[in-house]
CSV table of C-alpha atoms in Angstrom, one decimal:
chain,number,residue,atom,x,y,z
M,23,GLN,CA,71.2,73.4,114.0
M,24,VAL,CA,69.7,76.9,114.1
M,25,GLN,CA,72.4,79.6,114.0
M,26,LEU,CA,72.1,83.4,113.8
M,27,VAL,CA,75.3,85.4,113.7
M,28,GLU,CA,75.2,89.2,113.8
M,29,SER,CA,77.9,91.6,112.8
M,30,GLY,CA,78.4,95.2,112.0
M,31,GLY,CA,77.8,97.0,115.3
M,32,GLY,CA,80.1,99.7,116.5
M,33,SER,CA,80.3,103.4,117.6
M,34,VAL,CA,79.1,106.3,115.5
M,35,GLN,CA,78.3,109.9,116.0
M,36,ALA,CA,74.8,111.2,115.9
M,37,GLY,CA,73.6,111.6,112.3
M,38,GLY,CA,75.8,108.8,111.1
M,39,SER,CA,75.0,105.4,109.7
M,40,LEU,CA,75.7,101.7,110.4
M,41,THR,CA,74.7,98.5,108.7
M,42,LEU,CA,74.1,95.4,110.7
M,43,SER,CA,74.0,91.9,109.1
M,44,CYS,CA,72.7,88.6,110.3
M,45,VAL,CA,73.7,85.3,108.7
M,46,ALA,CA,71.2,82.5,109.2
M,47,SER,CA,71.4,78.8,108.5
M,48,ALA,CA,69.6,77.9,105.3
M,49,SER,CA,66.7,76.0,107.0
M,50,THR,CA,66.1,78.9,109.4
M,51,TYR,CA,66.2,81.6,106.6
M,52,SER,CA,64.0,80.0,104.0
M,53,ASP,CA,60.4,81.3,103.8
M,54,ASN,CA,60.6,82.7,107.4
M,55,CYS,CA,60.0,85.8,109.3
M,56,MET,CA,63.2,87.4,110.6
M,57,ALA,CA,63.6,90.6,112.6
M,58,TRP,CA,65.9,92.9,114.4
M,59,PHE,CA,65.3,93.9,118.0
M,60,ARG,CA,67.2,96.2,120.3
M,61,GLN,CA,67.6,96.6,124.0
M,62,SER,CA,69.3,99.2,126.2
M,63,PRO,CA,70.0,98.9,129.9
M,64,GLY,CA,66.9,99.1,132.0
M,65,LYS,CA,64.5,98.9,129.0
M,66,GLU,CA,62.6,96.1,127.5
M,67,ARG,CA,63.6,94.5,124.3
M,68,GLU,CA,61.8,96.3,121.4
M,69,GLY,CA,61.1,95.3,117.9
M,70,VAL,CA,62.8,97.4,115.2
M,71,ALA,CA,62.0,95.8,111.9
M,72,SER,CA,60.9,92.5,110.4
M,73,ILE,CA,61.1,91.0,106.9
M,74,TYR,CA,59.5,88.0,105.3
M,75,THR,CA,62.3,86.3,103.5
M,76,GLY,CA,60.0,84.9,100.9
M,77,THR,CA,58.7,88.1,99.4
M,78,GLY,CA,60.8,90.7,101.1
M,79,ALA,CA,57.8,92.3,102.7
M,80,THR,CA,58.9,94.6,105.6
M,81,THR,CA,57.5,96.1,108.8
M,82,TYR,CA,59.1,98.9,110.9
M,83,SER,CA,58.5,100.3,114.3
M,84,ASP,CA,57.4,103.9,114.4
M,85,ALA,CA,60.7,104.8,116.1
M,86,VAL,CA,62.8,103.9,113.1
M,87,LYS,CA,60.4,104.2,110.2
M,88,GLY,CA,62.0,106.4,107.5
M,89,ARG,CA,65.5,106.0,108.9
M,90,PHE,CA,66.2,102.3,108.9
M,91,ILE,CA,65.9,99.8,106.1
M,92,ILE,CA,65.7,96.0,106.5
M,93,TYR,CA,66.6,93.9,103.5
M,94,ARG,CA,67.6,90.4,102.7
M,95,ASP,CA,70.0,88.5,100.4
M,96,ASN,CA,68.6,85.1,99.5
M,97,VAL,CA,71.9,83.9,98.1
M,98,LYS,CA,73.8,84.5,101.3
M,99,ASN,CA,70.9,83.8,103.7
M,100,THR,CA,71.5,87.2,105.2
M,101,VAL,CA,69.2,89.8,106.7
M,102,SER,CA,70.7,93.3,107.1
M,103,LEU,CA,69.6,96.5,108.8
M,104,GLN,CA,70.8,99.8,107.3
M,105,MET,CA,70.5,102.4,110.0
M,106,ASN,CA,70.6,106.1,109.0
M,107,SER,CA,70.3,109.4,110.8
M,108,LEU,CA,71.2,107.7,114.0
M,109,THR,CA,70.6,109.4,117.4
M,110,PRO,CA,71.8,108.6,120.9
M,111,GLU,CA,68.3,107.0,121.5
M,112,ASP,CA,69.3,104.3,119.0
M,113,THR,CA,72.0,103.1,121.3
M,114,GLY,CA,71.7,99.5,122.5
M,115,MET,CA,72.3,95.9,121.9
M,116,TYR,CA,70.8,94.8,118.6
M,117,PHE,CA,69.6,91.2,118.2
M,118,CYS,CA,68.7,89.2,115.1
M,119,ALA,CA,65.8,86.9,115.5
M,120,ALA,CA,64.0,84.3,113.5
M,121,ALA,CA,60.5,82.9,113.9
M,122,ASP,CA,59.1,79.5,113.1
M,123,HIS,CA,57.3,80.6,110.0
M,124,GLY,CA,56.6,83.5,107.7
M,125,LEU,CA,53.1,84.3,109.1
M,126,ILE,CA,54.7,85.8,112.1
M,127,CYS,CA,55.5,88.8,109.9
M,128,LEU,CA,51.8,89.6,109.6
M,129,GLY,CA,51.7,90.7,113.3
M,130,ALA,CA,53.6,93.2,115.5
M,131,ILE,CA,57.3,92.8,116.1
M,132,VAL,CA,57.3,91.3,119.6
M,133,PRO,CA,60.0,89.1,121.2
M,134,ALA,CA,57.6,86.4,122.3
M,135,THR,CA,56.8,85.4,118.7
M,136,TYR,CA,60.4,84.8,117.7
M,137,ARG,CA,62.0,81.5,118.6
M,138,TYR,CA,65.6,81.8,117.6
M,139,TRP,CA,68.0,84.6,118.6
M,140,GLY,CA,71.5,85.7,117.9
M,141,LEU,CA,73.9,86.8,120.6
M,142,GLY,CA,73.6,90.5,119.7
M,143,THR,CA,75.9,93.3,118.5
M,144,GLN,CA,76.4,96.6,120.3
M,145,VAL,CA,75.5,99.9,118.7
M,146,THR,CA,76.6,103.1,120.4
M,147,VAL,CA,75.6,106.5,119.1
M,148,SER,CA,77.3,109.5,120.7
M,149,SER,CA,76.0,113.1,120.6
């Protein structure tokens, strides 16, 4: 059974940091492409960062490049997103997602290419 469980959301002031974590089932995590997405009210879900769990290769959206870091823990089957220098524009529901295979990480971070989703965790950044 595929399971993605996010944690770590919360409220923070602008300029602060938060770290989100996503624990995956072993079969879902191994040699796969996993990513973080976010969505705020009235906006489409957007890709934030992806990581190939095999090599740790990463991709970031332009909106977060240089501020966010995605990394994985192969022992705990966990993908985390360290978010620094947060701004109110980073506010939204953050979702962990997993693809069907690692090759997905070669492309853009788009929702349609990810098959499995967590329930999301809310991040609120106040000015």
